[in-house]
Amino acid sequence: MSRGGARRPAPAGIILAAALRALLLVSIAAAAAAAVIEEEEDPAVDYGAALTKSLLYFEAQRSGRLPHNQRVPWRGHSGLTDGLQQGVDLVGGYYDAGDHVKFGLPMAFTVTMLSWGAIEFGDDVAAAGELGHTLEAIKWGTDYFVKAHTEPFVYWAEVGDGDTDHYCWQRPEDMTTSRQAYRIDKDNPGSDLAGETAAALAAASIVFRTSNPHYSHLLLHHAQQLFEFGDRYQGTYDSSIAEVRSYYASVSGYHDELLWAALWLHRATGRAEYLRYAVDRAESFGGVGWAMTEFSWDVKFAGVQVLAAKLLLEGDPQALPHRAVLEQYKAKAEHYLCACLGLNGGNGTSDTNNNVDRSPGGMLYVRQWNNLQYVSSAAFLLTAYSHYLSSSSSSPALLQCPRGAATPAELLDLARSQADYILGRNPLRLSYMVGYGRRYPVRVHHRGASIVAHKANSRFIGCMQGFDDWFGRGRANPNVLAGAIVGGPNSRDEFRDDRGNYMQTEACTYNTAPMVGVFARLHRIAMAEASEGCRRKGMTGADEAECR
């Protein structure tokens, strides 16, 4: 996979004929839709519904034996022998996107972001009635991480092989592809994977601290061991596991993940040694050197910098001895946020190149492949930093940018605009969240969603049969992948709803994960705004509830 998005699908020679068969039907439908777009008004936005659907998506991505309360009816058990060849239990976890490989690095980032959202906006999630489902989504991942960490210095990084998997188009319930498992250990290190998984477990331990203290302690124990593993035996996991290089190569290296893990462990434990780790290595690991314009499953520096800045903004006593270094972290965090706002540089300075591009329709644009992953991660950091500024002990609580200061409300407004773009307030009036709104992608590049449900037709569908009978169909997928956020449009707001157009129509867990917290926060704010409007009309009680 490239640094920019989902992995490669089947080889081009296999899918080309099927894609051409579908293209004519897709083009006709797109032309008909375009004729009415100009007449449509901006669709109403329901953040509560978006939050609910987001959490449904993670149930659709589950691997393993599904629970009785599974809410996605077209999915069944899968991957029940994962790890058997190696003598370990690796059943469970998440498929990352539209295929059936379990890639450890993006899965861990997905859980970190779900947990971060639950930590910062847990009250908002609870107010929307979705706390239970959020905890289930996190725990499905952390249960798997605990299983995969079989020894202090052994972690199982991947199940399945991307190359062989992409030659097949099958439902997960019918899988016949390799389920080879790959691990990192002392002789084959993977500090990036160990660090990200440590971060996920540390963040999740905070989430479960009150509701399940024993489980929280277990997660923290594994997080600390994995951090020690990653720090003591340093190296990138894609240097140890060749099979992952074409899909989730660690382009940024492992220093960002080790800093990321250290700050999450500091937040989870309160132990000063973890903060000192991030301070002492701030320069050598690039934490205060890299001025970022992206935040993703691969590149964590912006997230590291925001976490460090939070310590200063909230007046953490442990931050005082390290104020000078933390101020450097904070300056880099603000560079990222100012870049999103378009407020870096000006007057012809070179800093103007350090802003994030925008499409004509207002979408933050980083790169062609799966751009909405960068939109969702930016929306989260903007929402979180707005919250930190609003809660800051300093005054005034403003984001200082080269081209002017920004208020917490302005950061939140940009986050909201990106959420709204995803949900259909864009030039195409198309929701890029599947199953949400009047119009959304219906030919999502996803094996399970594109083939008749196993429960509806249990006849085995073979590797090539899926391509012949299902991939190339011009019709909509038989199963709706509700809550999935697809790769999205290009820099000109153009989008082609074609199953073969995997750069735009494949969804990934790390696209949706950051938006759980964002949708929860925006829903709470929208409800408060609606209540205030109703009260201004003199409505109370039942009338106010109906008004909202």
Coordinates of C-alpha atoms in Angstrom, one line a residue:
M1 CA 0.0 0.0 0.0
S2 CA 1.1 3.6 -0.5
R3 CA 1.4 5.9 2.5
G4 CA -1.7 7.6 1.3
G5 CA -4.5 5.1 1.5
A6 CA -5.9 1.6 1.4
R7 CA -4.1 -1.3 -0.1
R8 CA -4.0 -2.5 -3.7
P9 CA -6.9 -4.7 -4.8
A10 CA -6.6 -7.6 -7.2
P11 CA -4.1 -7.3 -10.1
A12 CA -5.2 -5.0 -12.8
G13 CA -5.4 -7.7 -15.4
I14 CA -8.1 -9.5 -13.4
I15 CA -10.3 -6.6 -12.7
L16 CA -10.0 -4.5 -15.8
A17 CA -12.6 -6.3 -17.9
A18 CA -15.1 -6.3 -15.0
A19 CA -14.5 -2.6 -14.3
L20 CA -15.1 -1.7 -17.9
R21 CA -18.4 -3.6 -17.9
A22 CA -19.5 -1.5 -14.9
L23 CA -18.2 1.8 -16.1
L24 CA -21.0 2.5 -18.7
L25 CA -23.7 2.0 -16.1
V26 CA -21.9 4.1 -13.5
S27 CA -21.4 6.9 -16.0
I28 CA -25.1 7.0 -17.0
A29 CA -26.1 7.0 -13.4
A30 CA -23.6 9.8 -12.5
A31 CA -24.8 11.9 -15.4
A32 CA -28.4 11.6 -14.3
A33 CA -27.5 12.5 -10.7
A34 CA -25.5 15.5 -11.8
A35 CA -28.5 16.9 -13.6
V36 CA -30.3 17.4 -10.3
I37 CA -27.4 18.3 -8.0
E38 CA -27.6 22.0 -8.8
E39 CA -31.3 22.1 -7.8
E40 CA -30.7 20.5 -4.4
E41 CA -30.2 22.4 -1.2
D42 CA -27.6 21.5 1.4
P43 CA -28.8 18.4 3.1
A44 CA -29.7 18.6 6.8
V45 CA -27.0 17.1 9.0
D46 CA -27.8 14.6 11.8
Y47 CA -24.6 14.0 13.8
G48 CA -26.4 11.6 16.1
A49 CA -27.3 9.3 13.2
A50 CA -23.8 9.6 11.9
L51 CA -22.4 8.5 15.2
T52 CA -24.7 5.5 15.4
K53 CA -23.8 4.4 11.9
S54 CA -20.1 4.9 12.5
L55 CA -20.2 2.3 15.3
L56 CA -22.1 -0.1 13.2
Y57 CA -19.3 -0.1 10.7
F58 CA -16.9 -1.6 13.2
E59 CA -19.2 -4.6 13.6
A60 CA -19.1 -5.1 9.9
Q61 CA -15.3 -5.3 10.0
R62 CA -15.1 -7.9 12.8
S63 CA -13.1 -11.0 12.3
G64 CA -13.6 -14.1 14.4
R65 CA -16.7 -15.6 16.1
L66 CA -19.4 -12.9 16.2
P67 CA -21.4 -12.3 19.4
H68 CA -25.1 -12.9 19.8
N69 CA -25.7 -9.1 19.9
Q70 CA -24.1 -8.6 16.5
R71 CA -26.1 -5.9 14.7
V72 CA -24.9 -6.3 11.2
P73 CA -27.0 -9.2 10.0
W74 CA -25.2 -9.9 6.7
R75 CA -21.9 -10.8 8.4
G76 CA -21.0 -14.2 9.9
H77 CA -18.2 -16.0 11.6
S78 CA -14.8 -15.9 9.8
G79 CA -11.1 -16.5 10.4
L80 CA -11.8 -19.1 13.1
T81 CA -8.5 -20.9 12.5
D82 CA -6.3 -17.8 12.5
G83 CA -3.0 -18.6 14.3
L84 CA -3.6 -22.3 14.2
Q85 CA -0.6 -23.0 12.0
Q86 CA 1.7 -21.2 14.5
G87 CA 0.1 -22.7 17.5
V88 CA -1.4 -19.4 18.8
D89 CA -5.0 -18.1 19.1
L90 CA -5.3 -15.1 16.8
V91 CA -9.0 -15.3 16.3
G92 CA -10.7 -11.9 16.4
G93 CA -9.6 -8.4 15.6
Y94 CA -10.6 -6.3 12.6
Y95 CA -10.2 -6.4 8.9
D96 CA -8.8 -3.0 8.0
A97 CA -10.8 -2.3 4.8
G98 CA -12.3 -4.2 1.9
D99 CA -10.3 -7.3 2.1
H100 CA -9.5 -9.9 4.8
V101 CA -6.0 -9.3 6.0
K102 CA -5.5 -8.3 9.6
F103 CA -2.8 -5.6 9.6
G104 CA -1.6 -4.8 13.0
L105 CA -0.4 -1.2 12.6
P106 CA -3.6 0.4 11.2
M107 CA -5.7 -1.7 13.5
A108 CA -3.9 -0.4 16.5
F109 CA -4.2 3.2 15.3
T110 CA -7.9 2.7 14.8
V111 CA -8.3 1.6 18.4
T112 CA -6.1 4.5 19.7
M113 CA -8.4 7.0 17.9
L114 CA -11.6 5.3 19.2
S115 CA -10.1 5.4 22.7
W116 CA -9.0 9.0 22.4
G117 CA -12.5 10.0 21.3
A118 CA -14.0 8.2 24.3
I119 CA -11.6 9.8 26.7
E120 CA -12.1 13.4 25.5
F121 CA -15.8 13.2 24.5
G122 CA -17.1 10.3 26.6
D123 CA -19.8 12.4 28.2
D124 CA -21.0 13.4 24.7
V125 CA -20.9 9.8 23.5
A126 CA -22.9 8.7 26.5
A127 CA -25.4 11.6 26.0
A128 CA -26.0 10.2 22.5
G129 CA -26.7 6.7 23.9
E130 CA -23.7 5.2 22.2
L131 CA -21.2 4.6 25.0
G132 CA -21.8 0.9 25.2
H133 CA -21.3 0.4 21.5
T134 CA -18.1 2.5 21.7
L135 CA -16.7 0.4 24.5
E136 CA -17.6 -2.7 22.5
A137 CA -15.7 -1.4 19.4
I138 CA -12.6 -0.6 21.5
K139 CA -12.7 -3.9 23.3
W140 CA -13.0 -6.0 20.2
G141 CA -9.6 -4.6 19.2
T142 CA -7.9 -4.7 22.6
D143 CA -9.0 -8.3 23.2
Y144 CA -7.2 -9.2 20.0
F145 CA -4.1 -7.2 20.9
V146 CA -3.8 -9.0 24.2
K147 CA -4.0 -12.4 22.4
A148 CA -1.4 -11.3 19.9
H149 CA 1.1 -10.3 22.6
T150 CA 2.0 -13.9 23.5
E151 CA 5.4 -13.1 25.2
P152 CA 6.9 -9.9 26.5
F153 CA 9.0 -9.5 23.4
V154 CA 6.8 -11.3 20.8
Y155 CA 3.8 -9.7 19.1
W156 CA 1.9 -11.1 16.1
A157 CA 1.8 -8.4 13.6
E158 CA -0.4 -9.7 10.7
V159 CA -2.6 -12.5 9.7
G160 CA -3.1 -13.2 6.0
D161 CA -1.0 -12.2 3.0
G162 CA -2.0 -9.1 1.0
D163 CA -0.7 -10.5 -2.3
T164 CA -2.7 -13.7 -2.2
D165 CA -5.7 -12.1 -0.6
H166 CA -6.0 -9.6 -3.4
Y167 CA -6.1 -12.3 -6.1
C168 CA -9.5 -13.4 -4.6
W169 CA -12.9 -11.7 -4.3
Q170 CA -14.7 -13.7 -1.6
R171 CA -16.8 -13.2 1.4
P172 CA -14.9 -13.5 4.7
E173 CA -17.1 -16.5 5.6
D174 CA -15.8 -18.3 2.5
M175 CA -12.1 -17.4 2.8
T176 CA -9.6 -19.8 1.1
T177 CA -6.6 -17.5 1.0
S178 CA -3.5 -17.9 3.2
R179 CA -3.9 -17.2 6.9
Q180 CA -0.2 -17.2 7.5
A181 CA 0.6 -15.2 10.6
Y182 CA 3.7 -12.9 11.0
R183 CA 5.4 -11.7 14.2
I184 CA 7.9 -9.3 15.5
D185 CA 10.4 -10.3 18.2
K186 CA 13.9 -9.6 19.5
D187 CA 15.5 -10.7 16.3
N188 CA 12.9 -9.2 14.0
P189 CA 12.0 -5.9 15.7
G190 CA 9.0 -3.6 15.0
S191 CA 9.2 -0.6 17.3
D192 CA 6.5 1.2 15.2
L193 CA 4.0 -1.6 15.6
A194 CA 4.9 -2.2 19.3
G195 CA 4.7 1.5 20.0
E196 CA 1.3 2.0 18.3
T197 CA -0.2 -1.0 20.0
A198 CA 1.2 0.2 23.4
A199 CA -0.5 3.5 22.7
A200 CA -3.8 1.9 21.9
L201 CA -3.7 -0.3 25.0
A202 CA -2.7 2.6 27.2
A203 CA -5.4 4.8 25.9
A204 CA -8.0 2.0 26.2
S205 CA -6.9 1.4 29.8
I206 CA -8.0 4.9 30.6
V207 CA -11.4 4.3 28.9
F208 CA -12.0 1.1 31.0
R209 CA -10.5 2.4 34.3
T210 CA -13.9 3.0 35.9
S211 CA -16.2 0.5 34.3
N212 CA -13.8 -2.5 34.3
P213 CA -10.7 -1.8 36.5
H214 CA -9.3 -5.3 36.2
Y215 CA -9.4 -5.2 32.4
S216 CA -7.9 -1.7 32.5
H217 CA -5.0 -3.0 34.6
L218 CA -4.5 -5.9 32.1
L219 CA -4.4 -3.5 29.2
L220 CA -1.9 -1.2 30.9
H221 CA 0.4 -4.2 31.8
H222 CA 0.6 -5.2 28.1
A223 CA 1.0 -1.6 27.0
Q224 CA 4.1 -1.2 29.3
Q225 CA 5.6 -4.4 28.1
L226 CA 5.1 -3.6 24.5
F227 CA 6.6 -0.1 25.0
E228 CA 9.7 -1.7 26.6
F229 CA 9.9 -4.2 23.7
G230 CA 9.7 -1.4 21.1
D231 CA 12.3 0.8 22.9
R232 CA 14.8 -1.9 23.7
Y233 CA 14.8 -3.7 20.3
Q234 CA 14.5 -0.8 17.8
G235 CA 13.6 -1.2 14.1
T236 CA 10.7 -0.8 11.7
Y237 CA 8.3 -3.7 11.4
D238 CA 8.3 -3.6 7.6
S239 CA 12.0 -4.4 7.7
S240 CA 11.2 -7.5 9.6
I241 CA 8.0 -8.5 7.7
A242 CA 8.5 -8.1 3.9
E243 CA 4.8 -9.0 3.2
V244 CA 3.6 -5.7 4.7
R245 CA 5.7 -3.4 2.6
S246 CA 3.4 -3.0 -0.3
Y247 CA 0.4 -2.3 1.9
Y248 CA 1.3 -0.5 5.2
A249 CA 5.0 0.4 5.0
S250 CA 6.2 2.5 7.9
V251 CA 7.4 5.5 5.9
S252 CA 7.7 7.7 8.9
G253 CA 9.9 5.2 10.8
Y254 CA 9.3 4.3 14.4
H255 CA 10.3 7.4 16.4
D256 CA 6.9 9.0 16.2
E257 CA 5.2 5.8 17.6
L258 CA 7.6 5.6 20.5
L259 CA 7.0 9.2 21.5
W260 CA 3.2 8.6 21.0
A261 CA 3.3 5.6 23.2
A262 CA 5.3 7.3 25.9
L263 CA 2.9 10.2 26.1
W264 CA -0.1 7.9 26.2
L265 CA 1.6 5.8 29.0
H266 CA 2.3 9.1 30.9
R267 CA -1.4 10.0 30.6
A268 CA -2.5 6.5 31.7
T269 CA -0.1 6.1 34.6
G270 CA 0.9 9.6 35.7
R271 CA 4.5 8.4 35.9
A272 CA 7.1 11.1 35.2
E273 CA 9.5 8.7 33.5
Y274 CA 7.3 8.4 30.4
L275 CA 7.1 12.2 30.1
R276 CA 10.9 12.4 30.5
Y277 CA 11.2 9.9 27.7
A278 CA 9.3 12.2 25.3
V279 CA 11.2 15.2 26.5
D280 CA 14.7 13.7 26.4
R281 CA 14.1 12.4 22.8
A282 CA 12.1 15.3 21.5
E283 CA 14.9 16.5 19.2
S284 CA 16.6 13.2 18.3
F285 CA 13.3 11.5 17.5
G286 CA 11.9 14.4 15.5
G287 CA 9.1 15.3 17.9
V288 CA 10.0 19.0 17.9
G289 CA 11.6 19.0 14.5
W290 CA 8.9 17.9 12.1
A291 CA 6.3 20.6 11.2
M292 CA 3.5 18.4 9.9
T293 CA 0.5 18.9 7.6
E294 CA -0.9 15.4 8.0
F295 CA -1.8 13.0 10.8
S296 CA -2.4 9.3 9.9
W297 CA -2.0 5.7 10.8
D298 CA 1.7 6.1 9.6
V299 CA 2.6 9.6 10.7
K300 CA 1.8 10.3 14.4
F301 CA 3.9 13.5 15.0
A302 CA 1.0 15.9 14.9
G303 CA -0.8 13.7 17.5
V304 CA 2.3 13.6 19.7
Q305 CA 2.6 17.3 19.5
V306 CA -1.0 17.9 20.4
L307 CA -0.8 15.6 23.4
A308 CA 2.3 17.4 24.6
A309 CA 0.7 20.8 24.1
K310 CA -2.3 19.6 26.2
L311 CA 0.0 19.2 29.2
L312 CA 0.9 22.9 29.0
L313 CA -2.6 24.1 28.3
E314 CA -4.0 22.3 31.3
G315 CA -1.2 23.3 33.6
D316 CA -0.1 19.8 34.4
P317 CA 2.4 20.1 37.4
Q318 CA 4.7 17.5 35.8
A319 CA 5.0 19.7 32.7
L320 CA 6.6 22.7 34.6
P321 CA 10.2 21.3 34.7
H322 CA 10.0 20.6 31.0
R323 CA 8.3 23.7 29.9
A324 CA 10.9 24.8 27.4
V325 CA 10.7 21.5 25.4
L326 CA 7.0 21.2 25.7
E327 CA 6.6 24.7 24.3
Q328 CA 8.5 23.5 21.2
Y329 CA 6.1 20.6 20.9
K330 CA 3.2 23.0 21.3
A331 CA 4.6 25.3 18.5
K332 CA 4.7 22.3 16.1
A333 CA 1.1 21.3 17.2
E334 CA 0.0 24.8 16.4
H335 CA 1.8 24.6 13.0
Y336 CA -0.4 21.7 12.1
L337 CA -3.6 23.3 13.2
C338 CA -2.7 26.6 11.6
A339 CA -2.0 24.7 8.4
C340 CA -5.5 23.2 8.4
L341 CA -6.9 26.7 9.0
G342 CA -4.7 28.1 6.2
L343 CA -3.0 30.6 8.5
N344 CA 0.6 29.6 8.1
G345 CA 2.7 32.3 6.5
G346 CA 1.6 35.0 4.2
N347 CA 2.9 38.0 2.3
G348 CA 4.8 35.7 -0.1
T349 CA 6.8 33.9 2.6
S350 CA 7.8 30.3 2.2
D351 CA 5.4 29.4 5.0
T352 CA 2.5 29.7 2.6
N353 CA 3.5 26.2 1.2
N354 CA 2.9 24.8 4.7
N355 CA -0.8 25.1 4.6
V356 CA -3.1 22.1 3.9
D357 CA -4.7 22.5 0.4
R358 CA -8.4 22.7 0.0
S359 CA -10.7 21.5 -2.8
P360 CA -13.0 24.1 -4.4
G361 CA -15.7 22.7 -2.2
G362 CA -13.7 23.2 1.0
M363 CA -12.4 19.7 1.7
L364 CA -8.9 19.6 3.3
Y365 CA -6.8 17.8 0.7
V366 CA -3.5 16.0 1.4
R367 CA -3.2 13.3 -1.4
Q368 CA -5.2 11.4 -4.0
W369 CA -5.5 8.0 -2.4
N370 CA -8.0 7.8 0.4
N371 CA -7.9 11.5 1.2
L372 CA -10.8 11.4 3.7
Q373 CA -8.5 9.6 6.2
Y374 CA -6.6 12.9 6.5
V375 CA -9.9 14.9 6.7
S376 CA -11.2 12.8 9.6
S377 CA -7.9 12.8 11.6
A378 CA -7.7 16.6 11.1
A379 CA -11.3 17.1 12.2
F380 CA -10.5 15.1 15.4
L381 CA -7.3 17.1 16.3
L382 CA -9.1 20.4 15.6
T383 CA -12.0 19.3 17.8
A384 CA -9.7 18.1 20.6
Y385 CA -7.5 21.2 20.5
S386 CA -10.6 23.5 20.5
H387 CA -11.7 21.6 23.7
Y388 CA -8.2 22.0 25.2
L389 CA -8.1 25.7 24.5
S390 CA -11.5 26.2 26.0
S391 CA -10.5 24.4 29.1
S392 CA -7.1 26.1 29.3
S393 CA -5.8 27.7 32.5
S394 CA -4.2 30.4 30.5
S395 CA -5.9 33.5 29.1
P396 CA -6.6 34.4 26.4
A397 CA -7.1 30.8 25.0
L398 CA -6.2 31.4 21.4
L399 CA -4.3 29.5 18.7
Q400 CA -1.5 31.8 17.6
C401 CA -0.8 31.5 13.9
P402 CA 1.5 33.5 11.6
R403 CA -1.4 35.1 9.8
G404 CA -3.4 35.8 12.9
A405 CA -5.0 34.2 16.0
A406 CA -7.8 31.7 15.9
T407 CA -10.4 31.1 18.6
P408 CA -11.5 27.7 19.9
A409 CA -14.8 28.3 18.1
E410 CA -13.0 28.8 14.8
L411 CA -11.2 25.5 15.2
L412 CA -14.4 23.8 15.9
D413 CA -16.1 25.5 12.9
L414 CA -13.5 24.0 10.6
A415 CA -13.9 20.6 12.1
R416 CA -17.6 20.9 11.7
S417 CA -17.2 21.9 8.0
Q418 CA -15.2 18.8 7.3
A419 CA -17.7 16.6 9.1
D420 CA -20.5 18.2 7.1
Y421 CA -18.5 17.7 3.9
I422 CA -18.3 14.0 4.6
L423 CA -22.0 13.9 5.4
G424 CA -23.1 15.4 2.1
R425 CA -22.6 19.2 2.3
N426 CA -20.3 19.2 -0.7
P427 CA -20.5 20.0 -4.4
L428 CA -21.9 16.6 -5.3
R429 CA -24.5 16.6 -2.4
L430 CA -23.2 13.0 -1.8
S431 CA -22.6 11.6 1.6
Y432 CA -19.3 9.8 1.8
M433 CA -20.5 7.9 4.8
V434 CA -22.2 4.8 3.4
G435 CA -25.8 4.4 4.5
Y436 CA -26.1 8.0 5.7
G437 CA -28.4 10.5 3.9
R438 CA -30.3 10.3 0.7
R439 CA -27.3 9.7 -1.6
Y440 CA -24.1 7.8 -0.8
P441 CA -21.7 5.4 -2.6
V442 CA -23.4 2.1 -3.4
R443 CA -20.6 0.3 -5.1
V444 CA -18.1 0.3 -2.2
H445 CA -14.9 -1.7 -2.9
H446 CA -15.6 -4.3 -0.2
R447 CA -15.7 -8.0 -0.6
G448 CA -18.3 -8.8 2.0
A449 CA -20.7 -6.0 1.2
S450 CA -20.5 -6.6 -2.6
I451 CA -21.5 -10.3 -2.5
V452 CA -24.8 -11.8 -1.4
A453 CA -24.8 -12.4 2.4
H454 CA -23.7 -15.9 3.5
K455 CA -26.8 -16.1 5.7
A456 CA -29.0 -15.5 2.6
N457 CA -27.1 -17.9 0.3
S458 CA -24.7 -20.2 1.9
R459 CA -23.4 -21.7 -1.3
F460 CA -19.6 -21.5 -1.4
I461 CA -18.3 -18.6 -3.6
G462 CA -14.8 -19.3 -4.9
C463 CA -11.8 -17.1 -5.4
M464 CA -12.4 -16.2 -9.1
Q465 CA -16.1 -16.7 -9.0
G466 CA -16.4 -13.6 -6.9
F467 CA -14.7 -11.6 -9.6
D468 CA -16.8 -13.1 -12.3
D469 CA -20.2 -12.9 -10.6
W470 CA -20.0 -10.0 -8.2
F471 CA -17.1 -7.6 -8.6
G472 CA -17.9 -6.6 -12.1
R473 CA -21.7 -6.1 -11.6
G474 CA -22.7 -2.5 -12.3
R475 CA -25.5 -2.8 -9.7
A476 CA -25.4 -1.6 -6.1
N477 CA -23.8 -3.8 -3.4
P478 CA -26.4 -6.2 -2.0
N479 CA -25.3 -5.3 1.6
V480 CA -25.0 -1.7 2.9
L481 CA -21.7 -1.1 4.7
A482 CA -23.3 1.4 7.0
G483 CA -21.0 3.9 8.7
A484 CA -18.1 3.3 6.4
I485 CA -16.3 6.5 5.3
V486 CA -14.9 5.8 1.8
G487 CA -11.7 7.2 0.4
G488 CA -13.6 10.2 -1.1
P489 CA -13.2 12.7 -3.9
N490 CA -10.2 14.1 -5.6
S491 CA -8.8 17.6 -5.3
R492 CA -11.5 18.9 -7.6
D493 CA -14.3 17.4 -5.5
E494 CA -14.8 14.7 -8.2
F495 CA -15.9 11.2 -7.3
R496 CA -16.7 8.0 -9.3
D497 CA -18.8 5.4 -7.6
D498 CA -17.2 2.4 -9.1
R499 CA -16.2 -0.8 -7.3
G500 CA -12.9 -0.9 -9.2
N501 CA -12.1 2.7 -8.2
Y502 CA -10.5 1.5 -4.9
M503 CA -8.7 4.8 -4.3
Q504 CA -12.0 6.5 -3.8
T505 CA -14.6 3.8 -3.0
E506 CA -12.7 1.6 -0.5
A507 CA -13.4 2.4 3.2
C508 CA -10.9 1.9 6.1
T509 CA -11.4 1.6 9.8
Y510 CA -9.1 4.5 10.4
N511 CA -11.2 6.8 8.3
T512 CA -14.2 6.3 10.6
A513 CA -12.5 5.9 14.0
P514 CA -11.5 9.6 14.5
M515 CA -15.1 10.7 13.6
V516 CA -16.7 8.9 16.5
G517 CA -15.5 11.5 18.9
V518 CA -16.1 14.3 16.5
F519 CA -19.7 13.3 15.7
A520 CA -20.4 12.9 19.4
R521 CA -19.1 16.3 20.2
L522 CA -21.0 18.0 17.3
H523 CA -24.2 16.2 18.2
R524 CA -24.1 17.4 21.8
I525 CA -23.4 21.0 20.6
A526 CA -26.2 20.8 17.9
M527 CA -28.7 19.6 20.6
A528 CA -27.7 22.4 22.9
E529 CA -28.1 24.9 20.0
A530 CA -31.5 23.5 19.1
S531 CA -32.7 23.6 22.7
E532 CA -31.6 27.3 23.0
G533 CA -33.5 28.1 19.8
C534 CA -36.7 26.4 21.1
R535 CA -36.5 28.2 24.4
R536 CA -36.2 31.5 22.6
K537 CA -39.5 30.6 21.0
G538 CA -41.0 30.2 24.5
M539 CA -41.2 26.4 24.3
T540 CA -40.5 24.2 27.4
G541 CA -40.9 20.5 28.4
A542 CA -42.5 18.3 25.8
D543 CA -42.9 21.2 23.3
E544 CA -39.2 21.9 23.5
A545 CA -38.4 18.2 22.9
E546 CA -40.6 18.1 19.9
C547 CA -39.1 21.3 18.6
R548 CA -35.6 19.8 18.7

